[in-house]
CSV table of C-alpha atoms in Angstrom, one decimal:
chain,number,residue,atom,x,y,z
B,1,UNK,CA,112.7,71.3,66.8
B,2,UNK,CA,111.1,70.7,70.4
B,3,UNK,CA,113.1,72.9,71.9
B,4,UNK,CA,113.5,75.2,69.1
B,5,UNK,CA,109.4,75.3,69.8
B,6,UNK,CA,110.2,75.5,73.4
B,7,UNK,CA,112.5,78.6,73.2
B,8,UNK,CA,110.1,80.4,71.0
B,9,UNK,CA,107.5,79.8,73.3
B,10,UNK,CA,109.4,81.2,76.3
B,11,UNK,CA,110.7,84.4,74.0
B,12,UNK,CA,107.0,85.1,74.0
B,13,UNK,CA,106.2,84.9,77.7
B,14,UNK,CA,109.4,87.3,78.5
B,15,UNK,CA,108.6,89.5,76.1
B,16,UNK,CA,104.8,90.0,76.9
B,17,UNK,CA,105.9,90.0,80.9
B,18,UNK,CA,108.0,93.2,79.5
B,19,UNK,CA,105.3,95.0,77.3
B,20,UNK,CA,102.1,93.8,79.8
B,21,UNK,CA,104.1,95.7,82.5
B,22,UNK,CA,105.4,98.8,80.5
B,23,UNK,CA,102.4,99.1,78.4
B,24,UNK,CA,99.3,97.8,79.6
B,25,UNK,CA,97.1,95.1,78.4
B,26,UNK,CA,95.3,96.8,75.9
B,27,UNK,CA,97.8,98.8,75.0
B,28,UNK,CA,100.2,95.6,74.5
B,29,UNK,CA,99.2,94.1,71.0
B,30,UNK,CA,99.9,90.6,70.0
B,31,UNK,CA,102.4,92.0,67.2
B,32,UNK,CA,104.2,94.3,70.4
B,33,UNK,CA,104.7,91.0,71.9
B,34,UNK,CA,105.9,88.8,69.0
B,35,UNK,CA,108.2,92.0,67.7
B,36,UNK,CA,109.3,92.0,71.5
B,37,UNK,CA,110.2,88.2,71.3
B,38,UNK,CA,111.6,88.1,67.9
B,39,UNK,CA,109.1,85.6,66.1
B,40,UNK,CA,106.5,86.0,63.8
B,41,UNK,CA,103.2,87.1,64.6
B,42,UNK,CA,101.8,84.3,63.3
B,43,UNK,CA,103.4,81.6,65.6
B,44,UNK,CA,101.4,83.4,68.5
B,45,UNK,CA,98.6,81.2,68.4
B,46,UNK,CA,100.8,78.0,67.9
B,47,UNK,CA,101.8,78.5,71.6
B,48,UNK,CA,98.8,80.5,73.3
B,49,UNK,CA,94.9,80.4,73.0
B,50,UNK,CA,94.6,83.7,72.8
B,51,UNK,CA,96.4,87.2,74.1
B,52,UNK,CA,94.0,86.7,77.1
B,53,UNK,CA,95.5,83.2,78.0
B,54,UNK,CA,98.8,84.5,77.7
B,55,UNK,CA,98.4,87.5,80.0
B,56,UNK,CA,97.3,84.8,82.9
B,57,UNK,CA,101.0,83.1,82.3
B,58,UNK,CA,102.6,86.8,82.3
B,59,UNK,CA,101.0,87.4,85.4
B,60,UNK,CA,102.1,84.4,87.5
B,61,UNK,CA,105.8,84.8,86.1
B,62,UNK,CA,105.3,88.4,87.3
B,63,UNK,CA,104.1,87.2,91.0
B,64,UNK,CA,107.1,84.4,90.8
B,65,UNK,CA,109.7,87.4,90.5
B,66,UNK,CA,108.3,89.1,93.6
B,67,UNK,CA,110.5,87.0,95.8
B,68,UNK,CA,107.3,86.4,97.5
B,69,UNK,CA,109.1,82.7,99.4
B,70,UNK,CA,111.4,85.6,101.8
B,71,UNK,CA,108.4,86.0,103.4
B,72,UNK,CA,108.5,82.9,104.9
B,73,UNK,CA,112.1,82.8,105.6
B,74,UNK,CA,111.8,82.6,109.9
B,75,UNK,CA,115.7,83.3,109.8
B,76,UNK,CA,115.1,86.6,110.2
B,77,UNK,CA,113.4,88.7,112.8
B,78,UNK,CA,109.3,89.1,111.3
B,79,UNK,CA,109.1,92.6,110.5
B,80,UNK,CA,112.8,93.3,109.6
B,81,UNK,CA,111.7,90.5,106.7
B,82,UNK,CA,108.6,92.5,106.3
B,83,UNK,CA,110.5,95.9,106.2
B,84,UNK,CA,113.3,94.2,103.5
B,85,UNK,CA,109.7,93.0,101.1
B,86,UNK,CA,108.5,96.3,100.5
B,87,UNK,CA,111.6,97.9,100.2
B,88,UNK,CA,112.9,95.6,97.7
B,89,UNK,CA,109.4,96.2,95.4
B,90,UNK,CA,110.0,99.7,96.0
B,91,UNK,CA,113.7,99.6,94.8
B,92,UNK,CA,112.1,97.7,92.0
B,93,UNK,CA,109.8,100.8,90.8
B,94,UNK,CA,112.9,103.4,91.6
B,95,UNK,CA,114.7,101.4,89.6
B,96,UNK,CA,112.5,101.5,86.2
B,97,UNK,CA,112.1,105.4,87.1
B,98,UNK,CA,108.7,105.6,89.3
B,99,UNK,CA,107.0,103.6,86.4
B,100,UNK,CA,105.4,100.2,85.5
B,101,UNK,CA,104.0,99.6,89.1
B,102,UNK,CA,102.9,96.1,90.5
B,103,UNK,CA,101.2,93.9,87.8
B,104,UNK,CA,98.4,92.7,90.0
B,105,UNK,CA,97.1,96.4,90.4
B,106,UNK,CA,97.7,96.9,86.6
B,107,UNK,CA,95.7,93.8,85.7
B,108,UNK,CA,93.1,95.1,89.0
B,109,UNK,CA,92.3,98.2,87.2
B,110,UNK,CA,92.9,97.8,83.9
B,111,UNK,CA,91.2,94.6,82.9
B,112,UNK,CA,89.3,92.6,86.0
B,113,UNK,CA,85.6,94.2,84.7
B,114,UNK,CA,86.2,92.6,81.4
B,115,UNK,CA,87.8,89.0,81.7
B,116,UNK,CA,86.6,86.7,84.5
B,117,UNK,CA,90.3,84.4,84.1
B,118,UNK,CA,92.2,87.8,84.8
B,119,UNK,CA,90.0,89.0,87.2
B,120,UNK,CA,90.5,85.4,89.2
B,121,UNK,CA,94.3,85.3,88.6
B,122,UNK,CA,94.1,88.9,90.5
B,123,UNK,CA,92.1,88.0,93.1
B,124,UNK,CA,94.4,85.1,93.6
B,125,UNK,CA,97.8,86.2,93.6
B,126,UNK,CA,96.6,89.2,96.1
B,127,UNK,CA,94.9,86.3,98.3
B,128,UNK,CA,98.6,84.3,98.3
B,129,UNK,CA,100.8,87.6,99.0
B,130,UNK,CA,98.4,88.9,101.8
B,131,UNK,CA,98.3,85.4,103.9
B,132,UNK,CA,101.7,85.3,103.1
B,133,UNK,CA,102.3,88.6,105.1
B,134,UNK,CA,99.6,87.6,107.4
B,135,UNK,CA,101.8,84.6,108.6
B,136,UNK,CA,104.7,87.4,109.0
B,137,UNK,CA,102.6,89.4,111.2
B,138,UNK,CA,101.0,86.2,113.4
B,139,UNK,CA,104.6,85.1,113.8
B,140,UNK,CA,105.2,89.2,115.2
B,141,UNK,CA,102.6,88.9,117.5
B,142,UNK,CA,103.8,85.4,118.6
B,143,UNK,CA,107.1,87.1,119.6
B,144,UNK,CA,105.6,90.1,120.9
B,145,UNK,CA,106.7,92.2,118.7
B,146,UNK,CA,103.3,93.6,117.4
B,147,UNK,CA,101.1,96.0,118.5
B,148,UNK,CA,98.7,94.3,120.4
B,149,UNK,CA,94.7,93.9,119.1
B,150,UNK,CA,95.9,94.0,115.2
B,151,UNK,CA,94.3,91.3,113.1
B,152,UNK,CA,96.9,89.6,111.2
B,153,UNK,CA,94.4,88.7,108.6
B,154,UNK,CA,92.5,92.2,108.3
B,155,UNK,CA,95.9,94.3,109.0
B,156,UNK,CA,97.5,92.0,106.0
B,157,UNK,CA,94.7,93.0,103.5
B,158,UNK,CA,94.8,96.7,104.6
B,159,UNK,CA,99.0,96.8,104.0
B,160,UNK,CA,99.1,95.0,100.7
B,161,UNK,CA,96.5,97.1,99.7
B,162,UNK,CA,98.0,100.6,101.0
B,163,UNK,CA,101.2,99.3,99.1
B,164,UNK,CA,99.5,98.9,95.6
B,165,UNK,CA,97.9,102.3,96.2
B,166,UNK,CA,101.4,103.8,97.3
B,167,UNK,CA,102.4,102.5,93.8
B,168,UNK,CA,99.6,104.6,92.3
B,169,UNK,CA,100.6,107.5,93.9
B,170,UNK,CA,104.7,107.3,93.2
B,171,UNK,CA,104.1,106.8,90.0
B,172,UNK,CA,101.8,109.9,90.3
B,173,UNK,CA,104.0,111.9,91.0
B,174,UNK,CA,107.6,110.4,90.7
B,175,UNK,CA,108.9,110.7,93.9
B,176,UNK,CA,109.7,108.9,97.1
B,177,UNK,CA,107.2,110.8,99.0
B,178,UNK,CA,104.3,108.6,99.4
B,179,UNK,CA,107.0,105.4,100.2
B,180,UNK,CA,108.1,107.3,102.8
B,181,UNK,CA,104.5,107.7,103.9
B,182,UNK,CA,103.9,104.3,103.3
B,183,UNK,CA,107.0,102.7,105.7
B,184,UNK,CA,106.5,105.6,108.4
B,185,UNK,CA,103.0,104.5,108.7
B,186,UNK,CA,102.9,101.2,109.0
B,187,UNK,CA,106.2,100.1,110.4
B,188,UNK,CA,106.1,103.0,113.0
B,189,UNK,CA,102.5,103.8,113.5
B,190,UNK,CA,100.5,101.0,112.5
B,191,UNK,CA,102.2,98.0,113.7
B,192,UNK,CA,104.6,98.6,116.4
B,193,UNK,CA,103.6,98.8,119.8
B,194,UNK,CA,103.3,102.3,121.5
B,195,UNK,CA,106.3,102.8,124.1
W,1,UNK,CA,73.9,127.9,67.8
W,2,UNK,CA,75.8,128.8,70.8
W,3,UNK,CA,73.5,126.8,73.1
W,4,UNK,CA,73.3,123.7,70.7
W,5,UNK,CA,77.3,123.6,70.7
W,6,UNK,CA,77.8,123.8,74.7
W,7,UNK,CA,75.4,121.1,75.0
W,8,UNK,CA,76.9,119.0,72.3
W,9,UNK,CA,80.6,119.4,74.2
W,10,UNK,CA,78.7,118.9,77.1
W,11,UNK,CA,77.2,115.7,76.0
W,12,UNK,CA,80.7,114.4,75.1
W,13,UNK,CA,82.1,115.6,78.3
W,14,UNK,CA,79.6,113.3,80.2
W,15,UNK,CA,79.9,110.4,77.7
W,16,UNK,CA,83.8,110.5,78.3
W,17,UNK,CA,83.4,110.4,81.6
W,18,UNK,CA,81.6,107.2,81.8
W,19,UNK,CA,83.1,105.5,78.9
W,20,UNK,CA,86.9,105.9,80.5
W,21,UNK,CA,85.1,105.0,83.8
W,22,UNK,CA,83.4,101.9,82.2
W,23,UNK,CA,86.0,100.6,79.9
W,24,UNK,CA,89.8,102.7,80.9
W,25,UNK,CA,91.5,105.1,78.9
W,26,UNK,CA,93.1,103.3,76.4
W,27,UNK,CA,90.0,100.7,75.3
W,28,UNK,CA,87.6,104.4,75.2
W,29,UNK,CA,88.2,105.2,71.5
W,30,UNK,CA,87.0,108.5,70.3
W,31,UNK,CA,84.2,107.0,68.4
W,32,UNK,CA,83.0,105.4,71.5
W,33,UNK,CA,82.3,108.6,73.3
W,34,UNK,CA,80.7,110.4,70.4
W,35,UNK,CA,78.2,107.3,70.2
W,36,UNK,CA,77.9,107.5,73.8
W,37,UNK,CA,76.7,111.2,73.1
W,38,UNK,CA,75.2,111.0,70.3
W,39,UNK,CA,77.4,113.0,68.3
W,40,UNK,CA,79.3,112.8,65.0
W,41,UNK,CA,82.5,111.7,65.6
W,42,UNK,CA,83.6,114.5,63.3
W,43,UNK,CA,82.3,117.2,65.7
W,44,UNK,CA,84.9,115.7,68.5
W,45,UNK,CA,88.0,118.0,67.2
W,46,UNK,CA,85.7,120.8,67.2
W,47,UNK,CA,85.5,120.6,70.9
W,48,UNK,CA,88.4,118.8,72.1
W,49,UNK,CA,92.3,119.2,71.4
W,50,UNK,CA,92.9,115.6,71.6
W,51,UNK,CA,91.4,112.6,74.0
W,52,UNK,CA,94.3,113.2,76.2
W,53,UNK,CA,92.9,116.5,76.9
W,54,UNK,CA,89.4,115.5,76.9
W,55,UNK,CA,90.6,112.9,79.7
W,56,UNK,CA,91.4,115.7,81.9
W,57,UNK,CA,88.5,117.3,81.3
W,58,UNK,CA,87.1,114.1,82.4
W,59,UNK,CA,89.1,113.3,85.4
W,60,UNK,CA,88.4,116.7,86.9
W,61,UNK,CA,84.5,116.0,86.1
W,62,UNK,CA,85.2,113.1,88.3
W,63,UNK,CA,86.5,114.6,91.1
W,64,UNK,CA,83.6,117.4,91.6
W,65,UNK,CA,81.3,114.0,91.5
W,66,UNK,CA,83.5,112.0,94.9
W,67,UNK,CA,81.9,115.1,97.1
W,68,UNK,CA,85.5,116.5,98.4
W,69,UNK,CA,83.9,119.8,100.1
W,70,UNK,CA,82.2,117.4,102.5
W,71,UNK,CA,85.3,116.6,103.9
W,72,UNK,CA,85.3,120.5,104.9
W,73,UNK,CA,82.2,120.4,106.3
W,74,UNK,CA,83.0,120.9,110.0
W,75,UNK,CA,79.5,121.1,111.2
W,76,UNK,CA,80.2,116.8,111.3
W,77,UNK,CA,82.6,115.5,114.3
W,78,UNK,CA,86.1,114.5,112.0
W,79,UNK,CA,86.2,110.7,112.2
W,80,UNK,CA,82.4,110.6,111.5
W,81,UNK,CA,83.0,112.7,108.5
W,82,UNK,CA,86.0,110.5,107.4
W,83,UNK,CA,84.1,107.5,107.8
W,84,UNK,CA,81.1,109.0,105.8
W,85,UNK,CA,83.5,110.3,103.1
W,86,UNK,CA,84.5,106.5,102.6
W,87,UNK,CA,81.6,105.1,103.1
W,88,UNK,CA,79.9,107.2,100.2
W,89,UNK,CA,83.2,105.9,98.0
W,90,UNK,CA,82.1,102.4,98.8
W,91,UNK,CA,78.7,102.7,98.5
W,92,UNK,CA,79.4,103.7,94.8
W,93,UNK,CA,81.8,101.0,93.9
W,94,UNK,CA,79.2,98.4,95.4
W,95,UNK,CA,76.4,100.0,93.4
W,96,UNK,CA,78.4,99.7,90.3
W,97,UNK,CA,78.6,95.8,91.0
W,98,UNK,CA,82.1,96.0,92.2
W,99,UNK,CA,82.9,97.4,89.0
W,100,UNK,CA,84.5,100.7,87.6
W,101,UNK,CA,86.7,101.6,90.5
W,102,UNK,CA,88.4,105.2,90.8
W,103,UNK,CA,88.9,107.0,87.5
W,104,UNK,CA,92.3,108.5,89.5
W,105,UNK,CA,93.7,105.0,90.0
W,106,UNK,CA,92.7,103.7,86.9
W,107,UNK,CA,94.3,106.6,85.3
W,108,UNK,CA,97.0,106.4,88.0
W,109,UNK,CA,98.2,102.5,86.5
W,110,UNK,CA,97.3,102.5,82.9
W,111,UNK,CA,98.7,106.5,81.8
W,112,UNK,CA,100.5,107.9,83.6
W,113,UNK,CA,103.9,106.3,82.4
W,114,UNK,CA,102.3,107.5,79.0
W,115,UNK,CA,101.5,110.9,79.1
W,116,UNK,CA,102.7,113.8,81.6
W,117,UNK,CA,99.5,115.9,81.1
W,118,UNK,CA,97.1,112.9,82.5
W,119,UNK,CA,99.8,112.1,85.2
W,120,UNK,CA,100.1,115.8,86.5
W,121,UNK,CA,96.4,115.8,86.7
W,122,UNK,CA,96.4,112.4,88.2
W,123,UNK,CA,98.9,114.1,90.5
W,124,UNK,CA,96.8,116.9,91.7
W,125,UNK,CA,93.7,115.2,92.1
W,126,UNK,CA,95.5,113.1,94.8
W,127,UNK,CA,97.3,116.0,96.5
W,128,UNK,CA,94.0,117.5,96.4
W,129,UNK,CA,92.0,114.6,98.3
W,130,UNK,CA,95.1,113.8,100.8
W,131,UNK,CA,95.3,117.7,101.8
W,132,UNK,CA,91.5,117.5,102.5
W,133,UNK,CA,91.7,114.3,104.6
W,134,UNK,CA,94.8,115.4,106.4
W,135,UNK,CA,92.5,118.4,107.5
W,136,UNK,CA,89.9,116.5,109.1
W,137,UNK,CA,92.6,114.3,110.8
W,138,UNK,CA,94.5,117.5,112.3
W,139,UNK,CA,91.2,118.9,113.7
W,140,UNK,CA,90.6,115.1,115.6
W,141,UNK,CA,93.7,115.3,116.9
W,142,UNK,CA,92.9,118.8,118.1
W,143,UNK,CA,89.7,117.5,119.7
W,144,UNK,CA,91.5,114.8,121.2
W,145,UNK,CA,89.9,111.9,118.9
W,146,UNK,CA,92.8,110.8,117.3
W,147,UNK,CA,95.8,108.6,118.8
W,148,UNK,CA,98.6,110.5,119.6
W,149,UNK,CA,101.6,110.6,117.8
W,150,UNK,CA,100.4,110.2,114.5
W,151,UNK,CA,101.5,112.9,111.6
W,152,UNK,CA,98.1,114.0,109.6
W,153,UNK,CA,99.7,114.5,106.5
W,154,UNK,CA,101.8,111.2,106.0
W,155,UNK,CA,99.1,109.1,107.9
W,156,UNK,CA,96.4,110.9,105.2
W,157,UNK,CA,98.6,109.6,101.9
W,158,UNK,CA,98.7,106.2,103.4
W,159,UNK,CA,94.5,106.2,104.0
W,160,UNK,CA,94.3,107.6,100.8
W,161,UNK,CA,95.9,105.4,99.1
W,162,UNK,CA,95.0,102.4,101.0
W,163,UNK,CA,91.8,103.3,99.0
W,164,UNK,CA,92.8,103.2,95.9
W,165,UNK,CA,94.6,99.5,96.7
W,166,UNK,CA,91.0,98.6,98.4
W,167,UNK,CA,89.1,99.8,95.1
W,168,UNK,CA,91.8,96.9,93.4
W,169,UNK,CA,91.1,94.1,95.7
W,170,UNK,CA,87.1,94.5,96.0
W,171,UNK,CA,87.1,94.9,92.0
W,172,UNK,CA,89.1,91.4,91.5
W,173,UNK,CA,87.4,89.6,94.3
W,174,UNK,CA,83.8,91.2,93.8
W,175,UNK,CA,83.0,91.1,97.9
W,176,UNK,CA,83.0,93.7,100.5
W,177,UNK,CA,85.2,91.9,102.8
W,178,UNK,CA,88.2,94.2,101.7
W,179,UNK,CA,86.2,97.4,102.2
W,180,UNK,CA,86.0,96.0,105.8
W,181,UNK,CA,89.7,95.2,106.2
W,182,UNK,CA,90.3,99.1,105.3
W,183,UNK,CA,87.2,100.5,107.8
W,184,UNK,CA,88.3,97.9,110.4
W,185,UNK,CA,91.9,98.8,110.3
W,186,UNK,CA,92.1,102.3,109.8
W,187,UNK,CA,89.1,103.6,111.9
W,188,UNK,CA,89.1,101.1,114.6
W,189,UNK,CA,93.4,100.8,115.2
W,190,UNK,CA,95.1,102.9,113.0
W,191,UNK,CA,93.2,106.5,113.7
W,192,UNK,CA,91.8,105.2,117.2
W,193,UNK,CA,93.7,106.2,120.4
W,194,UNK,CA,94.0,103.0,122.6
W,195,UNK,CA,91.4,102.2,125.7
């Protein structure tokens, strides 16, 4: 019975880590999620607080399939790993057809004016994955491979942010356009030092 | 009659607006924005085809209100302009609490995967904005303001939507400091030719 009560509880994370990121919060219902995992509607609240509560577990699962740890993998070269991070979470949005998009923007525009849990799980999981790239870019500059006079901190914040806006955009208008904007840009432009 | 009608679509245009602005598209309801104007609900269809159309409506209501033709207005030096331009965006966002955001990137995550008319007009209203700011970027680099090298058009969609992604982190962590990572970044490294 434990795990039978385990199981269930995990069918209802994975389902609502699918219909949060297809659907939306507000447009993902309790019952889309409970349909989704195969269980009653009414053994929801057995596992979860409330749809709210759950979204915050969604979200983190989300940010754990990111593959957010090759960022600190100092086997390869910084911004070749850098490079390989963006275009794997683009490859991830081709892949579903220009939809769904990052969860943290989602969540960001969707639903941080209207629960302060969400609104810090954001904040939070944006904080990790920019000082996470910020260490990427210090470690650049420490091998000279960065433009000189870039602020790992501030230049961090700034490509995170261009990349969930990028998303915006793809999705926009379904096509590898603004990517290619996005990698030109920063990779060329941006970060690399002039010749 | 005639006069009492306009004004009554008029009135639920402007109610729209704010409600999808306040609250998203999909937690608006129809009975929302006829409170909001102080209409029947009732008198909605006599107006309106549907929401989704009224969200266009809405959305392009939007766009006249982010002051696009200043962007034109070459009588201002081009970076000082583009500075300005953003500066006004922020300025809104802040005075809003760091609430609300940008109805296109709000629209941009929560409909577009749901319905083609709201993502074509999502779709525009970018194209729209990027064309203007790549303008302003070709004329610096014509008066020699801009670091070489750089292509206006893709190095506009990346400011552009480094935006909307800087809308996303100032909304979940409620400061300005990510407003300053995009000003410091783009204006003072990005668009700036070395010393």
């Amino acid at each position: 019975m434990a795990v039978a009560r385990q199981s269930m509880r995990e069918e209802i994370v994975e389902a609502a880590l699918d219909r949060f990121h297809a659907r939306g919060y507000n447009a993902a219902g309790v019952k889309d999620i409970t349909d989704g995992a195969g269980v009653p509607k009414g053994s929801f609240y057995n596992h979860f607080a409330s749809k709210e509560a759950l979204a915050v577990i969604a979200l983190e699962r989300y940010g754990e399939s990111r593959r957010m740890r090759d960022l600190a993998d100092t086997s390869v070269e910084p911004l070749t790993r850098l490079r390989k991070h963006f275009e794997f979470l683009r490859d991830d949005v081709v892949g579903w057809g220009y939809k769904r998009g990052c969860m943290f923007g989602n969540f960001g525009t969707e639903i941080t004016d209207h629960s302060e849990t969400i609104r810090a799980s954001v904040g939070e999981s944006l904080r990790v994955w920019t000082d996470l790239v910020a260490g990427v870019l210090a470690e650049a500059a420490h091998a000279g491979a960065l433009r000189t006079g870039l602020d790992p901190a501030a230049t961090a914040r700034l490509i995170v942010n261009a990349w969930e806006g990028t998303l915006i955009d793809a999705r926009a208008t379904r096509s590898p356009d603004a990517f290619a904007s996005f990698f030109t840009v920063v990779f060329d432009t941006l970060l690399t030092p002039p010749n």
